Coordinates of C-alpha atoms and ligand atoms in Angstrom, one line a residue:
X1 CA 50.1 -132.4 -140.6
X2 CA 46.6 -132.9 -138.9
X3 CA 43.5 -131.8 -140.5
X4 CA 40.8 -130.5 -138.4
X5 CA 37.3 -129.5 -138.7
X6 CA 36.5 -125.7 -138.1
X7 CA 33.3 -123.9 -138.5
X8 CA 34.6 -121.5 -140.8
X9 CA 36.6 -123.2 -143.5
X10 CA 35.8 -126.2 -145.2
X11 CA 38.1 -129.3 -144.2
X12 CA 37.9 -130.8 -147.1
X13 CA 39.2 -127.0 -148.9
X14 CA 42.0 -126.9 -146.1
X15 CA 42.8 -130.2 -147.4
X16 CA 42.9 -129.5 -150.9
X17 CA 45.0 -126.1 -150.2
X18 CA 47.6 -128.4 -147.9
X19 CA 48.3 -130.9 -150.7
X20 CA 48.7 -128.4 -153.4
X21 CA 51.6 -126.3 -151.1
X22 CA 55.4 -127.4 -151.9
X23 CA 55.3 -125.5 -148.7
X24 CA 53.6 -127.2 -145.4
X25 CA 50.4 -125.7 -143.8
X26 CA 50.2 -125.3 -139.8
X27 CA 47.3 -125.9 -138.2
X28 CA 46.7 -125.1 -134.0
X29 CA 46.9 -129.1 -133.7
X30 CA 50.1 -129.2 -135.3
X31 CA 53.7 -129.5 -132.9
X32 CA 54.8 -126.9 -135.0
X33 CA 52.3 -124.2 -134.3
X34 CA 53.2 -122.9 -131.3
X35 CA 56.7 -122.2 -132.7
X36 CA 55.6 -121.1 -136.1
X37 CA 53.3 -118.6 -134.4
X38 CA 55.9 -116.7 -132.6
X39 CA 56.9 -113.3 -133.4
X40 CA 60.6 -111.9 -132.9
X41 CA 58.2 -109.6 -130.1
X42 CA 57.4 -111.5 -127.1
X43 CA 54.4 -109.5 -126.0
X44 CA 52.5 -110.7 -129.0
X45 CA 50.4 -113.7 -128.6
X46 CA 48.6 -114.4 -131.3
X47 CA 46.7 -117.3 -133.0
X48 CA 46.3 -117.7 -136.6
X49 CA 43.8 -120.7 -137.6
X50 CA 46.0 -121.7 -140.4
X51 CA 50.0 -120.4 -141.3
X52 CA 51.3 -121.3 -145.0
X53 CA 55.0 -121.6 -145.0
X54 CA 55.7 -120.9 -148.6
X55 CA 58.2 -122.0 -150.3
X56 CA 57.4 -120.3 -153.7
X57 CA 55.4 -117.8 -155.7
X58 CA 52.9 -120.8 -156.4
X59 CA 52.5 -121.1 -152.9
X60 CA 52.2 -117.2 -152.2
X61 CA 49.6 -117.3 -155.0
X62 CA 47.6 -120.1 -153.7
X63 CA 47.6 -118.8 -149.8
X64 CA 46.2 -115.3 -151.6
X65 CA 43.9 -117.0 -153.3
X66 CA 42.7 -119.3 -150.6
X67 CA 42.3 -116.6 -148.3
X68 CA 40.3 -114.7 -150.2
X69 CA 37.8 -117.4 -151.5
X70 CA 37.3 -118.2 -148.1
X71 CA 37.4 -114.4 -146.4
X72 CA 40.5 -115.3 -143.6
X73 CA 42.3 -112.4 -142.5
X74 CA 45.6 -112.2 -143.7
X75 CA 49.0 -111.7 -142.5
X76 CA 52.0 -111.5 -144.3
X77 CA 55.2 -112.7 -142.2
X78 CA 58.9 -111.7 -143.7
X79 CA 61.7 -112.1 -141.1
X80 CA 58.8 -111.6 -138.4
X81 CA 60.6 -108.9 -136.8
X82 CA 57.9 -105.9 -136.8
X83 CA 57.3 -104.3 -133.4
X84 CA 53.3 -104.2 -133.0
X85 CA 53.6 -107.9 -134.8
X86 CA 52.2 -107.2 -138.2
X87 CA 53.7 -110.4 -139.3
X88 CA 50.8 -112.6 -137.9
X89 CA 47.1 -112.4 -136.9
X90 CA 44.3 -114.3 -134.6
X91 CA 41.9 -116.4 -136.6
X92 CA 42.8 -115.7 -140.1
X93 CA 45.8 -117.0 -142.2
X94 CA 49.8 -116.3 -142.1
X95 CA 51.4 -115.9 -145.5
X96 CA 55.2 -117.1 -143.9
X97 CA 57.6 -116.3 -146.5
X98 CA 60.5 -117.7 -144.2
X99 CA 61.2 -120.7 -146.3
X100 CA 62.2 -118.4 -149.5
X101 CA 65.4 -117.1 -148.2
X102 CA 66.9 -117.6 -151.4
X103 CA 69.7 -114.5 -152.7
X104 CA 71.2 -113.9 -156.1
X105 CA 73.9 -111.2 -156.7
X106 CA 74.6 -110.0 -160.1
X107 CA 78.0 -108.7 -160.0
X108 CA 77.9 -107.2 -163.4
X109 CA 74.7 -105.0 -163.0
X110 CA 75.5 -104.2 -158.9
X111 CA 72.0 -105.8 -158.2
X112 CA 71.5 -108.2 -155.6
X113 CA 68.1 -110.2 -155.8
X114 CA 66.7 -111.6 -152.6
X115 CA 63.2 -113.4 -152.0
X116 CA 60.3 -112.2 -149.7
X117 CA 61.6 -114.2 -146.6
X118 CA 65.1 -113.5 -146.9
X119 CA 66.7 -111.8 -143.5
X120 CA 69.5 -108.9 -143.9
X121 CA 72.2 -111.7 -142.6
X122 CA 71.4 -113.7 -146.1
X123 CA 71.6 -110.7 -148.2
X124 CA 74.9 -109.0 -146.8
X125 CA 76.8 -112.5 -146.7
X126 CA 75.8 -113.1 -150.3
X127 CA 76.7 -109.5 -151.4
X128 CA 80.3 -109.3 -149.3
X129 CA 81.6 -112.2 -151.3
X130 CA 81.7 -109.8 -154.1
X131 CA 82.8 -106.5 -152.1
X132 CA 79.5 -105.1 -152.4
X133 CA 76.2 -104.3 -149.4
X134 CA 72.8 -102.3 -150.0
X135 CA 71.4 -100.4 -147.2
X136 CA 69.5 -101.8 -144.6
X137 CA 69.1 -101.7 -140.7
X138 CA 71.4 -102.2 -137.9
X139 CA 70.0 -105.3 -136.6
X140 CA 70.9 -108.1 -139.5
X141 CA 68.2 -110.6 -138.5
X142 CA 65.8 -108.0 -139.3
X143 CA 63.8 -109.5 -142.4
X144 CA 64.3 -107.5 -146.1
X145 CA 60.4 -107.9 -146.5
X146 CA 59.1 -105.9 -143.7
X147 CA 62.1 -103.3 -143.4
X148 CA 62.3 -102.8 -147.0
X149 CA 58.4 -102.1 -147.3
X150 CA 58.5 -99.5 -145.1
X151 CA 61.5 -97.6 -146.1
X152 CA 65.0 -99.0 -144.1
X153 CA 67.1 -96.7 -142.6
X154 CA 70.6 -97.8 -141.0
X155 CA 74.6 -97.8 -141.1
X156 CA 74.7 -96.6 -144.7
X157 CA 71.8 -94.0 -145.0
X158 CA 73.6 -91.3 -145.5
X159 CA 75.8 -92.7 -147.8
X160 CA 73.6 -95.3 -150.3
X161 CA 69.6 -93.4 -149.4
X162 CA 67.0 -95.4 -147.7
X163 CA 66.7 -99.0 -148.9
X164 CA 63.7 -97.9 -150.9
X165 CA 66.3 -95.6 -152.7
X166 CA 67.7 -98.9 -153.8
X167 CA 64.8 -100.7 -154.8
X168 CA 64.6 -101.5 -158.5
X169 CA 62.0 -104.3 -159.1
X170 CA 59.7 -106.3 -157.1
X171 CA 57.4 -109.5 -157.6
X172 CA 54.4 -108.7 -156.0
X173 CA 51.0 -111.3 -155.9
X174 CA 48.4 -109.5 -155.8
X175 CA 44.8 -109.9 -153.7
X176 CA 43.6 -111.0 -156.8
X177 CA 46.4 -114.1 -157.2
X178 CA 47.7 -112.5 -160.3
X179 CA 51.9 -111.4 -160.1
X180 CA 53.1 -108.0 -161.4
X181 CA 56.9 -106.8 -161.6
X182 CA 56.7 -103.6 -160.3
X183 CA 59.3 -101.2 -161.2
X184 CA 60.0 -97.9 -162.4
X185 CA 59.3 -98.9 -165.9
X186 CA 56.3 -101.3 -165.4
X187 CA 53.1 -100.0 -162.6
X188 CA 55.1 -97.2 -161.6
X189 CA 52.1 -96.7 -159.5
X190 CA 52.5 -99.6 -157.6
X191 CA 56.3 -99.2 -157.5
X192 CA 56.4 -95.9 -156.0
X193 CA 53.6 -97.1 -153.4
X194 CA 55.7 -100.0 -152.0
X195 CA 58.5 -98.5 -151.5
X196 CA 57.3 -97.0 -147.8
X197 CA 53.5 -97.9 -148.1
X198 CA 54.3 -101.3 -146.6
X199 CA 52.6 -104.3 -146.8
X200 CA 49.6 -103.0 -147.8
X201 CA 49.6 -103.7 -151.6
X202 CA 50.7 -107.2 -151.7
X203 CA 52.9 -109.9 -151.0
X204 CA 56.2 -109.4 -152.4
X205 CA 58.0 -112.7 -153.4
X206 CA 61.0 -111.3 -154.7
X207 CA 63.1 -108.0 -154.0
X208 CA 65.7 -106.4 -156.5
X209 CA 68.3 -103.8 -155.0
X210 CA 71.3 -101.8 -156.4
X211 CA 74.8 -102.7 -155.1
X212 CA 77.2 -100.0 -153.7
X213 CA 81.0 -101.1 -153.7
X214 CA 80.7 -101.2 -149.9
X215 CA 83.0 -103.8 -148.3
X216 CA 85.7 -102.7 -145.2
X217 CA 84.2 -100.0 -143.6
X218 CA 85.5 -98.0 -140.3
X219 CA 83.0 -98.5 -138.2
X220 CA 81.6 -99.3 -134.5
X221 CA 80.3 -97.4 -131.1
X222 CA 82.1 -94.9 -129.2
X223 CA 80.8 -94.3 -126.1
X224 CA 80.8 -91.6 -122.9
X225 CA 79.6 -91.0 -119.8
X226 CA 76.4 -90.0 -119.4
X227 CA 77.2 -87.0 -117.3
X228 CA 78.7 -85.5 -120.7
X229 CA 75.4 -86.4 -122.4
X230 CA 73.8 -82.8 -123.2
X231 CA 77.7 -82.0 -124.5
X232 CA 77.8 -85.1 -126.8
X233 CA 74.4 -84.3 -128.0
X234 CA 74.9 -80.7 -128.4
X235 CA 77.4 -81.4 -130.3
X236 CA 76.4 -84.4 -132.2
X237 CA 73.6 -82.0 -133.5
X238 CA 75.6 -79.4 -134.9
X239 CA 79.0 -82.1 -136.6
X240 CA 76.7 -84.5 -138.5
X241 CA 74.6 -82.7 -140.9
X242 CA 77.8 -80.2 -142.0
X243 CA 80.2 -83.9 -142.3
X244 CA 80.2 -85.7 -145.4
X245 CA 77.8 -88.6 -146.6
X246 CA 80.5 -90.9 -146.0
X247 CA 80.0 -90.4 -142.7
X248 CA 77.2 -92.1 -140.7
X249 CA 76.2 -91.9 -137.0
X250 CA 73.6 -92.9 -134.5
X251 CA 73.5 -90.9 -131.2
X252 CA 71.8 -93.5 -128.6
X253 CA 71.1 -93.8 -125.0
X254 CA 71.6 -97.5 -123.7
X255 CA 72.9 -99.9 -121.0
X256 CA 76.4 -101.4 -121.5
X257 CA 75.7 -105.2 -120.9
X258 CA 77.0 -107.1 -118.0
X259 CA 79.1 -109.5 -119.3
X260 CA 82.6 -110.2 -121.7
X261 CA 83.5 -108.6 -124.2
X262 CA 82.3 -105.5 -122.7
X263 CA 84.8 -103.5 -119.7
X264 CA 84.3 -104.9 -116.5
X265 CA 84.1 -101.1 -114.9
X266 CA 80.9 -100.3 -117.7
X267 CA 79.2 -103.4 -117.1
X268 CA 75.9 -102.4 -116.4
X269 CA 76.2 -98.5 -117.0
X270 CA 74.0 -96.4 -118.7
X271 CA 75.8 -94.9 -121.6
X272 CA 76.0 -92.7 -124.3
X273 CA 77.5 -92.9 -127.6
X274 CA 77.5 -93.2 -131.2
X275 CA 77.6 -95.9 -133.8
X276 CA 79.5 -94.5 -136.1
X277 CA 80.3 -95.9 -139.7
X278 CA 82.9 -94.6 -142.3
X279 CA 82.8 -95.7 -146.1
X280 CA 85.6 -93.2 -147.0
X281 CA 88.8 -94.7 -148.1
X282 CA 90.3 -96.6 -144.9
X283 CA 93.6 -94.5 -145.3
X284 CA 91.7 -91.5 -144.3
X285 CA 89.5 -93.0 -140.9
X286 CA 92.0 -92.3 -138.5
X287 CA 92.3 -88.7 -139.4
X288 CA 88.7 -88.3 -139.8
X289 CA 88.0 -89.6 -136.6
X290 CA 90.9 -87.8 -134.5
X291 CA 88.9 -85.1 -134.1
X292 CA 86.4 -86.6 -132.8
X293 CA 88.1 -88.9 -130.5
X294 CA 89.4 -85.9 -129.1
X295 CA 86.2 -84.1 -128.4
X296 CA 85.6 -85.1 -124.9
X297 CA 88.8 -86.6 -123.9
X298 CA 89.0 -90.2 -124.6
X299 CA 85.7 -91.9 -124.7
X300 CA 85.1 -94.7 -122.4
X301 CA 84.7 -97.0 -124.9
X302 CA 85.8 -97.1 -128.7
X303 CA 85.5 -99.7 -130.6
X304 CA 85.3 -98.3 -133.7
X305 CA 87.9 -99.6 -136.3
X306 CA 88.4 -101.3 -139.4
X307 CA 85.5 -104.0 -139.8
X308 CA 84.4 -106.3 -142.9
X309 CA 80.4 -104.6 -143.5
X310 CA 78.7 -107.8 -142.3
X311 CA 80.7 -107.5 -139.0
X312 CA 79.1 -104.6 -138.8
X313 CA 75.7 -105.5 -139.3
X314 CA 75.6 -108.2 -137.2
X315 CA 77.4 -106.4 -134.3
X316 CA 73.9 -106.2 -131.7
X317 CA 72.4 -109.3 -133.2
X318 CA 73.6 -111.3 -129.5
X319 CA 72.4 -108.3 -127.8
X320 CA 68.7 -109.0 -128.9
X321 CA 67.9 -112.3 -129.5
X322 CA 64.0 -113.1 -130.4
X323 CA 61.5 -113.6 -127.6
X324 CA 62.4 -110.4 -125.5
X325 CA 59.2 -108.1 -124.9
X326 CA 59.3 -104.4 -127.0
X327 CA 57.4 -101.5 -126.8
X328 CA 58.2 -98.9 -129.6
X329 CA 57.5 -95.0 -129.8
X330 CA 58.7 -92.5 -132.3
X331 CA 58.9 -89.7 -134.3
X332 CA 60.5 -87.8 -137.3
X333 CA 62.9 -84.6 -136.4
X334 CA 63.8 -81.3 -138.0
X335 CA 66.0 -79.9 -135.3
X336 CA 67.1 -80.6 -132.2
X337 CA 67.1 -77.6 -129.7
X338 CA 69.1 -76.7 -126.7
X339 CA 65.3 -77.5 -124.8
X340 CA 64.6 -80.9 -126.5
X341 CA 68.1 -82.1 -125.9
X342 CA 67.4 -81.2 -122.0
X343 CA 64.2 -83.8 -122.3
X344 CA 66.4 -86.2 -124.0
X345 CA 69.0 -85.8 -121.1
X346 CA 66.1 -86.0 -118.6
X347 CA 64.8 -89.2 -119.5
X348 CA 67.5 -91.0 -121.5
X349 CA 69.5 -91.1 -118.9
X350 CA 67.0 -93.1 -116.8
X351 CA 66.5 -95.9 -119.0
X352 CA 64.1 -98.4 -116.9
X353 CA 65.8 -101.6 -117.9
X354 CA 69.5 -102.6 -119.4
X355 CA 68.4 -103.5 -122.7
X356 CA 65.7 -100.3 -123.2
X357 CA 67.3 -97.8 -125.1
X358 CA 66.7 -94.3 -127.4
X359 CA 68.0 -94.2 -130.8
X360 CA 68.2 -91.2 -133.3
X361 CA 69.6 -92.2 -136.7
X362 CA 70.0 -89.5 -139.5
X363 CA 68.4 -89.6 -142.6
X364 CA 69.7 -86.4 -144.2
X365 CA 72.9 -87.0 -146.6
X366 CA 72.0 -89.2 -149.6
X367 CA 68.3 -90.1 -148.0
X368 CA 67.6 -86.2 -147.8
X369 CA 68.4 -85.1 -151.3
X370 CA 65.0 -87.2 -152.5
X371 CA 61.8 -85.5 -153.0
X372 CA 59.0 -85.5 -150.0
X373 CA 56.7 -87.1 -153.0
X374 CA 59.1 -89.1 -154.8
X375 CA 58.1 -92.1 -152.5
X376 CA 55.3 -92.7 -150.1
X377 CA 58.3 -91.6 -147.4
X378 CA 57.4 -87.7 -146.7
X379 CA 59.7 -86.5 -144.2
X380 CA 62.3 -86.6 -146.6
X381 CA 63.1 -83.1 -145.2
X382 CA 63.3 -84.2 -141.1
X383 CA 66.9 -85.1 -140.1
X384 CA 66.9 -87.8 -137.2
X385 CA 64.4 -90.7 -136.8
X386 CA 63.8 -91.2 -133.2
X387 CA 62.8 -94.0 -131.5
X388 CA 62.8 -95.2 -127.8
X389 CA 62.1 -98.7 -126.9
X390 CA 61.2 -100.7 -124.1
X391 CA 63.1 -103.7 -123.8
X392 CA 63.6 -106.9 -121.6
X393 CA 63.2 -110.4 -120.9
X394 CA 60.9 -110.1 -118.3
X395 CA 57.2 -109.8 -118.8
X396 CA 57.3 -108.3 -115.0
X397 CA 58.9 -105.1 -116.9
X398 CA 56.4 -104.2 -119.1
X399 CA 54.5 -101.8 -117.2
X400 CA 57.3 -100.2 -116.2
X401 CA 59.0 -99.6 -119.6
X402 CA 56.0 -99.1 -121.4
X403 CA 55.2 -95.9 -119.2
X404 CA 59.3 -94.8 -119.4
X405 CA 59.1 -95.0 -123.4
X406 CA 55.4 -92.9 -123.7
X407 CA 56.7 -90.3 -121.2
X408 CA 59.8 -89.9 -123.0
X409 CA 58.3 -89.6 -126.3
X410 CA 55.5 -87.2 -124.6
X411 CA 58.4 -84.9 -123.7
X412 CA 59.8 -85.0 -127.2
X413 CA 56.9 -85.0 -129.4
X414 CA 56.2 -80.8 -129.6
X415 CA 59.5 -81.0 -131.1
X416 CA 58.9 -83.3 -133.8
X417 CA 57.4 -83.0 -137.3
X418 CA 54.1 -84.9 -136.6
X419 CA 54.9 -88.3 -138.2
X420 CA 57.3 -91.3 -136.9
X421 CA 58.8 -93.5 -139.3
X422 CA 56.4 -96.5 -139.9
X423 CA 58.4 -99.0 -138.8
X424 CA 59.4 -97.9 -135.4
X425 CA 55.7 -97.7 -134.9
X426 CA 53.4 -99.8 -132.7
X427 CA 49.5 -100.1 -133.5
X428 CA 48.5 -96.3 -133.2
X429 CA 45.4 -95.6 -134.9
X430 CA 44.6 -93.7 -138.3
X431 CA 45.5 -90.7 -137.3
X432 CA 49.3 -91.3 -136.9
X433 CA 49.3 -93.4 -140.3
X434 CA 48.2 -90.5 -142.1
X435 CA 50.7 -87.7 -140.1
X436 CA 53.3 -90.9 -141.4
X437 CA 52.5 -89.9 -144.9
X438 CA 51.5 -87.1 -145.0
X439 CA 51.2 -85.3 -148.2
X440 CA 51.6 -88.8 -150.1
X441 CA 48.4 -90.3 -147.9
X442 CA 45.5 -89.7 -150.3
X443 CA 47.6 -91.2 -153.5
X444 CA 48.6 -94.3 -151.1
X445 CA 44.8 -94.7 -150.7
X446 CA 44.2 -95.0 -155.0
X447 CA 46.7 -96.9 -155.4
X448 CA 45.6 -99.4 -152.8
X449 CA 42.3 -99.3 -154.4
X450 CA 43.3 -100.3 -157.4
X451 CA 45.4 -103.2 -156.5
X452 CA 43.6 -103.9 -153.1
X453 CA 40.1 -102.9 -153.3
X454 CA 38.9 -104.8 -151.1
X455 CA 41.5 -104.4 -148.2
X456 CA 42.4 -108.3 -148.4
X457 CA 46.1 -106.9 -147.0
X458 CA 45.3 -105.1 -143.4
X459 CA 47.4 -106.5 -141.2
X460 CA 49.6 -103.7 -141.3
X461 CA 49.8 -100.1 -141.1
X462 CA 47.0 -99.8 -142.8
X463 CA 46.1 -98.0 -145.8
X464 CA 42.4 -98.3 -146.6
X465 CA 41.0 -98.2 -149.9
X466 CA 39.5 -95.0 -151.4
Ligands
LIG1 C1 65.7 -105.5 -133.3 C2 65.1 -104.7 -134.3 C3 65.9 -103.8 -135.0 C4 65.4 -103.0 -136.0 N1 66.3 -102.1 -136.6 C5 65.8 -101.4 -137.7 C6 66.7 -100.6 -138.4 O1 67.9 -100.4 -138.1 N2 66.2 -99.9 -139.5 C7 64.9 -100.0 -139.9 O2 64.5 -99.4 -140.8 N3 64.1 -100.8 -139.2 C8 64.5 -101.5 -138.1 N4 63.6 -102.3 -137.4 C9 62.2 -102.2 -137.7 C10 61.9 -103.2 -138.9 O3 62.1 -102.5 -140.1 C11 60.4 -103.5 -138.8 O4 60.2 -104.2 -137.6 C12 60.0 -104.4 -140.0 O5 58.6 -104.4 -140.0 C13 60.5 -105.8 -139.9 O6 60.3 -106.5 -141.1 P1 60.1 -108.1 -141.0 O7 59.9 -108.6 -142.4 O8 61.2 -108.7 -140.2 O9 58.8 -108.1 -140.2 P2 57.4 -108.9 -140.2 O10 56.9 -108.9 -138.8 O11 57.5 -110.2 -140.9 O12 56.5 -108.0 -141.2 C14 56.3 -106.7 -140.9 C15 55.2 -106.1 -141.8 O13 55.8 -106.1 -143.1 C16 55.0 -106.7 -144.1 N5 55.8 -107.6 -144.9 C17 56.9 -108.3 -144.5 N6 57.4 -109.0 -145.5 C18 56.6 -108.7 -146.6 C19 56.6 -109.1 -147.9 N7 57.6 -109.9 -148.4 N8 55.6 -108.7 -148.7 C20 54.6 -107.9 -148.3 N9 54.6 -107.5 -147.0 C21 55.6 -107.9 -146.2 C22 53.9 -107.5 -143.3 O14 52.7 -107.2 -143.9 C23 53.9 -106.8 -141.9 O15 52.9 -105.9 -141.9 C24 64.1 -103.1 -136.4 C25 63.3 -104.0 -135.7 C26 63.8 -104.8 -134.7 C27 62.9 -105.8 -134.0

């Protein structure tokens, strides 16, 4: 590691904080740094002075304490997967949690415990091996710290809650350098702010979720022709929120990749369809999904079958590797009328690259039933999470994509309830964070001003002291 002299911080302090890590301390001079400072989001391009990869709570607490003794920004990185790049800063310090990967299950209690850093690929192979998952997203190399944090909605939301409806505990360092367990039990406070007020309260080293016994599911995507769009979507609508919580499905827009596995005839095509996942007993999938096999005639494309739940989970992972460019826009959902499916038709059907696409995941069934104020997450009452992204490999298509995804969401937006779900969210001012919240916003900014008075944690969606 090379030391170097900065203006701001003390070389000799750098020094001292470098040899007391078990972790390693990146500096711009480093080999290292230009890889360390990436983000899973190749339009950010950002340059920390220092980045702490820590590989414990010791480390976590000396970073935090570092950076606030010498007043660095701060950045807390989990699996680094957050759209607007939250997970890294210019100038001030990244707190990279990416060495502490480390999982525990408890088959006894149903908990799994899984450390700041740890990805959803770590947690659902260590929780399989006992026929057991926790809800999380639909990408697995999405990191628990980030996606937890701000609420985690996927495959099994209907069925298991939100993620924060399965958080029990969590080790959190605080600005101060001290550690709490928060939990329902000990700083309920603090316990019910993290589960949806993201990073903004501390740095969470360690996570502890209930298990479900989740282990075949029936599950995959079914998809149409997009001439029958407005039909699937009517429909789609009006089935899901009267079928049971063991039934989950994501309506999206998207382009069917050109290339094996996929049919030659839909390489390239853009689609519709739903990813559909069944925790019911497996003797009662097929006639379960007869019906809606036989909706529209056969579907171009079903793939939906009998699949161990990490299959599952990692199904898109090749489809989006790290390093493409995303732009992100959403919004939370009530209903869906015969008018705002017309604007989804409009524009989803002219997605401006392959990989750009329009999701709208439900999050009535199990996530539904919880109080508005129970957690910081207040559109407990909306029924679809919507979110359109802008994706590709090529810079060139920024513009382009960028302009497809705010249209789109311009069109939908009179429809929606105000607030989008923090995490599908890029950087967009005060005003959104607090539609986000809602009626939980003024307790979010108490709590944070009792464990974060100073607003040491704001590289986030941030909640500011009051
Ligand atoms: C391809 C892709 C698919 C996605 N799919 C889903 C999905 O299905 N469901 C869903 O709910 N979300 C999904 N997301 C959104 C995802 O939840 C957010 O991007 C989330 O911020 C990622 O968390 P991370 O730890 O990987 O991110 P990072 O960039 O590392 O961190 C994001 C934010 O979380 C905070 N943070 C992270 N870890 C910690 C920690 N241990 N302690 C304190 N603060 C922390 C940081 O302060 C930062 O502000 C997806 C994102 C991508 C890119």
């Amino acid at each position: 590691m090379t030391v170097q002299t900065r203006p701001t911080i003390d070389n000799e302090a750098i020094h001292g904080f470098a040899a007391g890590l078990r972790g390693t301390l990146i500096q711009p001079a480093d080999p290292s740094y230009d890889t360390a400072r990436k983000v899973y989001n190749a339009m950010i391009d950002r340059r920390p002075a220092l980045i702490a990869r820590c590989a414990n709570t010791a480390d976590v607490i000396a970073a935090v304490n570092f950076a606030r003794e010498h007043d660095l920004l701060v950045a807390i990185r989990g699996g680094g997967h957050n759209g607007p790049g939250l997970g890294v800063c210019d100038d001030g310090l990244v707190i990279d949690l990416a060495p502490m990967k480390g999982v525990r299950v408890d088959p006894v209690a149903r908990t799994v415990r899984a450390e700041g850093g740890a990805t959803w690929a770590d947690v659902d192979h260590a929780t399989h091996a006992f026929g057991m998952a926790t809800p999380s997203g639909v990408i697995s190399t999405t990191g628990v710290g980030g996606l937890t944090l701000g609420g985690g909605i996927g495959h099994l939301t209907r069925k298991c809650g939100l993620t924060i409806d399965n958080l029990l505990e969590a080790d959190i360092v605080l600005a101060d350098g001290s550690m709490v367990t928060a939990s329902a039990e000990q700083h309920p406070d603090l316990f019910w702010a993290v589960r949806g007020g993201g990073g903004n309260f501390g740095v969470v080293t360690s996570f502890l979720f209930r298990l479900h016994p989740i282990d075949t599911v029936y599950a995959g995507p079914m998809l149409w022709d997009v001439d029958k769009a407005a039909d699937v979507l009517r429909w789609y609508r009006d089935f899901l929120p009267a079928a049971p919580d063991d039934l989950n499905g994501w309506f999206a827009f998207l382009g069917v990749p050109a290339g094996p596995p996929f049919p030659e005839d839909l390489h390239g095509r853009t689609m519709c369809g739903v990813v559909w996942t069944w925790t019911g007993p497996l003797d009662t999938a097929e006639e379960t999904f007869a019906p809606i096999r036989a909706q529209f005639g056969p579907p171009a494309l079903d793939w939906v079958g009998p699949l161990p739940h990490p299959a599952l989970q990692g199904m898109f992972d090749p489809i989006y590797p790290p390093g493409d460019q995303w732009y992100w826009k959403a919004d939370f959902f009530n209903e869906l009328p015969d008018e705002a499916i017309a604007r989804h038709v409009e524009h989803g059907t002219q997605l401006p690259t392959g990989k750009s696409t329009m999701h709208l995941y439900p999050i009535d069934g199990a996530a539904g039933r919880v109080a508005n104020t129970a957690t910081p997450w207040s559109h407990r009452d909306a029924k679809w999470a919507e979110v359109i992204v802008g994706v590709s490999p090529d810079p060139a298509d920024n513009e382009r994509m960028t302009a497809w995804a705010r249209t789109y969401w311009e069109a939908l937006h009179p429809y929606s309830t105000g607030g989008a779900y923090v995490n599908f969210m890029m950087e967009e001012g005060n005003e959104r964070i607090r539609a986000t919240y809602g009626e939980n916003y003024d307790r979010l900014t108490s709590v944070k001003a009792t464990y974060d008075p100073t607003n040491l944690f704001q590289v986030n969606q941030n909640i500011a002291p009051k």
